[in-house]
Coordinates of C-alpha atoms in Angstrom, one line a residue:
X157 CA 45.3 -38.4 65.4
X158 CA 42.8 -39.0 63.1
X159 CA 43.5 -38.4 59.0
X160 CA 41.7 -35.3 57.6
X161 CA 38.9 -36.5 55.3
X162 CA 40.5 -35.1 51.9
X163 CA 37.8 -36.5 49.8
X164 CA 36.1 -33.5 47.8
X165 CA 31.9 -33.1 47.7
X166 CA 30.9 -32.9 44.1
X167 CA 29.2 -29.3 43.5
X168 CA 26.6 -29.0 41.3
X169 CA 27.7 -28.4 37.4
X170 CA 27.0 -24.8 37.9
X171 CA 29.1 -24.3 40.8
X172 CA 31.8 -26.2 39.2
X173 CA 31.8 -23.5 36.1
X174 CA 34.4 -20.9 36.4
X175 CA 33.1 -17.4 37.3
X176 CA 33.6 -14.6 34.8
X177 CA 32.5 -11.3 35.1
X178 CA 29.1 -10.2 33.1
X179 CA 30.1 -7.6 30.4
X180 CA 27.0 -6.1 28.6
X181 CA 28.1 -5.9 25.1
X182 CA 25.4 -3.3 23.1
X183 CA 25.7 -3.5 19.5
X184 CA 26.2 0.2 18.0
X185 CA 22.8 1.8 17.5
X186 CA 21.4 2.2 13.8
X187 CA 18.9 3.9 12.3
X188 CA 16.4 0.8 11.0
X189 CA 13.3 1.8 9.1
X190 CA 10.2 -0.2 9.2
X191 CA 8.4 -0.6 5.5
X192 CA 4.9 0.6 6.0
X193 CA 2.3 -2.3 4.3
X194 CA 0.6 -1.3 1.3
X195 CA -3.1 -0.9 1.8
X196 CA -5.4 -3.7 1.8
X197 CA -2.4 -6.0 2.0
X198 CA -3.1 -8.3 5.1
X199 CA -6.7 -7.6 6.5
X200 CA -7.7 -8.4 9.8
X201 CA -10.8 -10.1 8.0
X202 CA -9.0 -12.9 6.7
X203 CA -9.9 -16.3 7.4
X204 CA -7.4 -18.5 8.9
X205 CA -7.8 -21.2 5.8
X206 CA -7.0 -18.6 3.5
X207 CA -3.7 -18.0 5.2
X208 CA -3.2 -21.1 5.4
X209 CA -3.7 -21.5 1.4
X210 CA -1.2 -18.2 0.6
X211 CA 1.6 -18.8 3.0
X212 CA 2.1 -22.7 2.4
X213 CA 2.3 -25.2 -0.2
X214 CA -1.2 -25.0 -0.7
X215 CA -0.9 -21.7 -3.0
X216 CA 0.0 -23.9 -5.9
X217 CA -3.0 -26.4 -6.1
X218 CA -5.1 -25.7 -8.5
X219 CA -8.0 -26.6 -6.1
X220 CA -7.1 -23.7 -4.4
X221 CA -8.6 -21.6 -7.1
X222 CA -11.9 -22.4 -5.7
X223 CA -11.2 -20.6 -2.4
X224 CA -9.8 -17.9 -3.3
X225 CA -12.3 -17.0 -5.6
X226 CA -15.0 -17.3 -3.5
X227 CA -13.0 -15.7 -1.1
X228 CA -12.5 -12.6 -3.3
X229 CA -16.5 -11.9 -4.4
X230 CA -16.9 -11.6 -0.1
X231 CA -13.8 -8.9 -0.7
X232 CA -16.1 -7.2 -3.4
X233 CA -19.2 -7.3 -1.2
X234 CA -17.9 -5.9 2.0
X235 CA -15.8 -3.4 0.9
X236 CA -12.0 -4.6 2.3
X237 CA -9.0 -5.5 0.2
X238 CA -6.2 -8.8 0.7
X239 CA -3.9 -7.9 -2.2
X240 CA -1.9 -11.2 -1.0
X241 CA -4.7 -13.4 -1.3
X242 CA -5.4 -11.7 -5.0
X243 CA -1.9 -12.2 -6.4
X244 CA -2.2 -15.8 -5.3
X245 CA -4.9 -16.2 -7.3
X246 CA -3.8 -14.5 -10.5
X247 CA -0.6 -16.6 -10.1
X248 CA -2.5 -19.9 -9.9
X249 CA -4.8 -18.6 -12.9
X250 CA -0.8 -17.6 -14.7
X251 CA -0.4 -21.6 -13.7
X252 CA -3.3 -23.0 -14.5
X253 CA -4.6 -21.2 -17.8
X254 CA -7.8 -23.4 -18.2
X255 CA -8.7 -22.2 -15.1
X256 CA -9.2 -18.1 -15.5
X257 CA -12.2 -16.4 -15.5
X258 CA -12.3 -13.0 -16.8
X259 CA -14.9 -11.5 -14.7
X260 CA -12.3 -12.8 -11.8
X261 CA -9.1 -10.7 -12.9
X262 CA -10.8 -7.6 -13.5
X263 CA -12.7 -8.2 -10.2
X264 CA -9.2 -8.0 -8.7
X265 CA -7.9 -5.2 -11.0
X266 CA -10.8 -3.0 -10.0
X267 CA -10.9 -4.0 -6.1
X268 CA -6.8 -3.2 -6.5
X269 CA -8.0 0.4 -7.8
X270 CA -9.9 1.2 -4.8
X271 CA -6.4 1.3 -2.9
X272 CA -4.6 4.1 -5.0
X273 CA -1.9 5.3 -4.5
X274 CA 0.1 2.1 -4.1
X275 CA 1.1 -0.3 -5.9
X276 CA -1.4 -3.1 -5.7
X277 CA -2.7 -2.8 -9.3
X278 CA 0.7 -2.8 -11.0
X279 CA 1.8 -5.8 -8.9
X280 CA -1.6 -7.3 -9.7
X281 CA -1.2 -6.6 -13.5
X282 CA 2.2 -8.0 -13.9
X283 CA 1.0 -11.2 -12.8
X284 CA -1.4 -11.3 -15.9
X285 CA 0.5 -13.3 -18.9
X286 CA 1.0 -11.3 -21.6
X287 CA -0.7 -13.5 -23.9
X288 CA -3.9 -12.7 -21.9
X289 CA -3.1 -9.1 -22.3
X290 CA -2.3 -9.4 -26.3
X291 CA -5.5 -8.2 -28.2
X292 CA -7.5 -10.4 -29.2
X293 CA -10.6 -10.4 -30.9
X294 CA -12.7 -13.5 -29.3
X295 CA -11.5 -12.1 -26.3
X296 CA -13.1 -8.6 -24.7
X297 CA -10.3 -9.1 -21.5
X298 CA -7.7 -7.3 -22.9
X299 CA -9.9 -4.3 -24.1
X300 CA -11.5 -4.5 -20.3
X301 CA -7.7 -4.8 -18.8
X302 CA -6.3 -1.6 -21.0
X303 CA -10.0 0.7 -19.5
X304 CA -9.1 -0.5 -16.1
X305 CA -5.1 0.5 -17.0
X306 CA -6.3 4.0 -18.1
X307 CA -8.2 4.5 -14.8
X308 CA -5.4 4.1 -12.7
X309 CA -3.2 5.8 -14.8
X310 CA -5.4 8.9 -14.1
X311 CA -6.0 7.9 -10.5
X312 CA -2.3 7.6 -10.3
X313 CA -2.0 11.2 -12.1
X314 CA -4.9 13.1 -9.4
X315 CA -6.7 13.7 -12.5
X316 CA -9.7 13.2 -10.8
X317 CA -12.2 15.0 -12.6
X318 CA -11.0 13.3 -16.1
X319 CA -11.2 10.1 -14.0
X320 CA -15.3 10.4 -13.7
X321 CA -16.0 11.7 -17.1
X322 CA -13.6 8.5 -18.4
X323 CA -16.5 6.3 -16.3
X324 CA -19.1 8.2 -17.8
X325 CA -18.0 7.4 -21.4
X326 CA -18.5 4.3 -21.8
X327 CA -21.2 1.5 -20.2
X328 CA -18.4 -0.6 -20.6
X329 CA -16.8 0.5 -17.3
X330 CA -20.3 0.6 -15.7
X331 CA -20.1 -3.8 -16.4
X332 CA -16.4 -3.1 -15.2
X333 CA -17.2 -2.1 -11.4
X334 CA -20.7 -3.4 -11.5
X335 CA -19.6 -6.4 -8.7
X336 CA -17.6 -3.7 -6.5
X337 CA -20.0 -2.7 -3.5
X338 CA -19.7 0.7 -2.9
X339 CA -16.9 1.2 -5.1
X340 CA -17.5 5.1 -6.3
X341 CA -17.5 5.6 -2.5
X342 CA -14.3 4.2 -2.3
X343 CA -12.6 5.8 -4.5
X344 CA -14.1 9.4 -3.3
X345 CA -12.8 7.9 0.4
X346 CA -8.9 7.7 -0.8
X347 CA -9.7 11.0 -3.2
X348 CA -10.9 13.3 0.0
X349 CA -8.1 11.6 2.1
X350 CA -5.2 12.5 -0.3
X351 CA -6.8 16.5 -0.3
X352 CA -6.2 16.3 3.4
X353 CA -3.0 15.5 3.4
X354 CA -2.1 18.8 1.1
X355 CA -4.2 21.3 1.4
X356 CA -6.4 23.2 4.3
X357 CA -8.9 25.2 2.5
X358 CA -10.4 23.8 -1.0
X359 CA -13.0 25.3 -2.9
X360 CA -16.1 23.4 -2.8
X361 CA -16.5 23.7 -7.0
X362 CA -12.9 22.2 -7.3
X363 CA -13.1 19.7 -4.6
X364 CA -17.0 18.5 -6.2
X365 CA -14.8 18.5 -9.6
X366 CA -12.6 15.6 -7.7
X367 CA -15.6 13.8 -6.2
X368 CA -17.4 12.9 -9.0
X369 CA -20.4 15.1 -7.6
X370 CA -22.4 18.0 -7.7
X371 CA -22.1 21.0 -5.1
X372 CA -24.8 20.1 -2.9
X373 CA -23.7 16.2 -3.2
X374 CA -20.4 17.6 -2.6
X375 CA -21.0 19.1 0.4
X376 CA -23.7 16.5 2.2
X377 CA -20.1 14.0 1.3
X378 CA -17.5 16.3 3.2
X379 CA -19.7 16.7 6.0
X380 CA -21.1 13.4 6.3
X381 CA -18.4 11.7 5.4
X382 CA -15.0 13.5 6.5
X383 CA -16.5 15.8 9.4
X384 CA -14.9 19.0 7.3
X385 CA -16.5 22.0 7.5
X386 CA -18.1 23.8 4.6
X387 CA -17.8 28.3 4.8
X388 CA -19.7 29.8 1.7
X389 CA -17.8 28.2 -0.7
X390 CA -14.5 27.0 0.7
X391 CA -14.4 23.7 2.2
X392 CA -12.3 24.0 5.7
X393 CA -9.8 20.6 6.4
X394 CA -8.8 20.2 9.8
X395 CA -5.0 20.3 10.8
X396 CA -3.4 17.0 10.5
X397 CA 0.5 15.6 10.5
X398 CA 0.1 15.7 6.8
X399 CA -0.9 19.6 6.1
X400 CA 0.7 21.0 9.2
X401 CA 3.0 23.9 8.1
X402 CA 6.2 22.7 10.4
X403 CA 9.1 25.0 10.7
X404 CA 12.5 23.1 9.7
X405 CA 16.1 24.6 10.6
X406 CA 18.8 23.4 8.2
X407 CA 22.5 24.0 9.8
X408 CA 25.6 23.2 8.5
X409 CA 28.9 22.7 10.3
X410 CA 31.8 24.5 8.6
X411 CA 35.5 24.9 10.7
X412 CA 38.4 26.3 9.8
X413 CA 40.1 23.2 7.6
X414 CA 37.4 24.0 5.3
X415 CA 38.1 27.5 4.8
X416 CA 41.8 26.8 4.7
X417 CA 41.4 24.4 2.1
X418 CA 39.4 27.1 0.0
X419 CA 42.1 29.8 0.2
X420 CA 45.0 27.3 -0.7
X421 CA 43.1 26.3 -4.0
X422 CA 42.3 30.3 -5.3
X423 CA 46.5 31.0 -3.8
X424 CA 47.2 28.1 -6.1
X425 CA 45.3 28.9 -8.9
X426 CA 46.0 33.0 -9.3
X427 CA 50.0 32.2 -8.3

């Protein structure tokens, strides 16, 4: 009688593995919270060689400079915003000192403005070395700097109305925002879109106080411009996530420990 072949067949490696059961471990669940981006902080108009320039080595040539300025005068001409791409700038200029331009930083103070409330223009600012901010009296950038500071603070503050007449004082703010397409419309943008998010009704004197305008200026902007309508002299805002009254329950959970606890302290205290 023939011997029984005893000679194994190699398996393939994966046959060879031992099989173990599949347990789906699930991590406990926790409450993550996604940081919203500041405005005007990654644009979809940026240019691929400008990302390039502020997320590589590349953000510390000086030849870089060249870029980035020319890339912030297209910022200032059609009306967007890449805070990243600013800093990067100031930074090399904090760098490089020969290389700053003072037209350039308050270029990027003001465009920072148009993006109140946030903090673009105090991020911006601190990048300034303080020796450019000391006074200086062959030097009109730290006088331009400390207008552009008192703008946001007022900005900052919704003292809107005081923020106009401040622009109306002096021509020297006029030369200030002078390269900023469109930038009084801007600002009046981000002014009617903070009123939306607080109130419903505003009347239309108050609201042309905010705007920089007169009534009938005031109203052609609200209609035009935010689609709100206008009743006599109350300007109506349409219901959003922001204004919505919503009706909130608070409960709290109180057994009997609780209460026991309570009773044993005023026992102890009176015995």
């Amino acid at each position: 009688m023939p011997k029984p072949n005893l000679r194994l067949q190699t398996a393939p490696p994966s046959i060879l593995k031992p099989v173990k059961a599949r347990v789906h471990v699930h991590p406990p669940k926790t409450e993550t919270t996604t940081q919203p981006k500041m405005d005007g902080e990654d644009p979809k108009e940026r240019p691929q060689d400008i990302t390039a320039i502020i997320t590589g080595l590349e953000r510390y040539n000086p030849e870089a400079v060249v870029y980035l300025e020319n890339y912030l005068k297209e910022q200032c001409e059609n009306r967007f915003h890449d805070g990243s791409a600013n800093r990067t700038l100031l930074k090399l200029y904090q760098l490089n000192p020969d290389r700053l331009q003072n037209d350039v930083v308050t270029n990027v103070l003001v465009k920072a403005l148009t993006c109140f409330p946030s903090p673009q223009f105090s991020l911006a600012l601190h990048l300034i070395s303080p020796s450019v901010l000391a006074p200086n009296s062959r030097n009109d950038l730290p006088e331009a700097i400390g207008h552009l500071r008192e703008l946001n603070n007022q900005l900052e503050g919704a003292q809107y109305a005081r923020f106009w007449a401040t622009i109306d004082s002096d021509d020297l703010y006029a030369d200030l925002i002078a390269d900023i397409n469109g930038f009084e419309e801007l600002i009046r943008i981000r002014i009617a879109t903070l009123v939306s998010h607080a109130s419903r009704e505003v009347d239309i004197n108050v609201l042309a106080g905010w705007l920089g305008l007169d009534e009938g200026a005031a109203r052609k902007f609200v209609t035009d411009n935010a689609g709100w309508k206008v009743e006599g002299d109350v300007v109506k805002v349409p219901r959003n996530a922001e204004n919505e009254a919503k009706k909130t329950e608070v409960r709290e959970d109180v057994n009997v420990d609780m209460f026991s606890r309570i009773v044993r302290r005023a026992w102890e205290e009176t015995a």
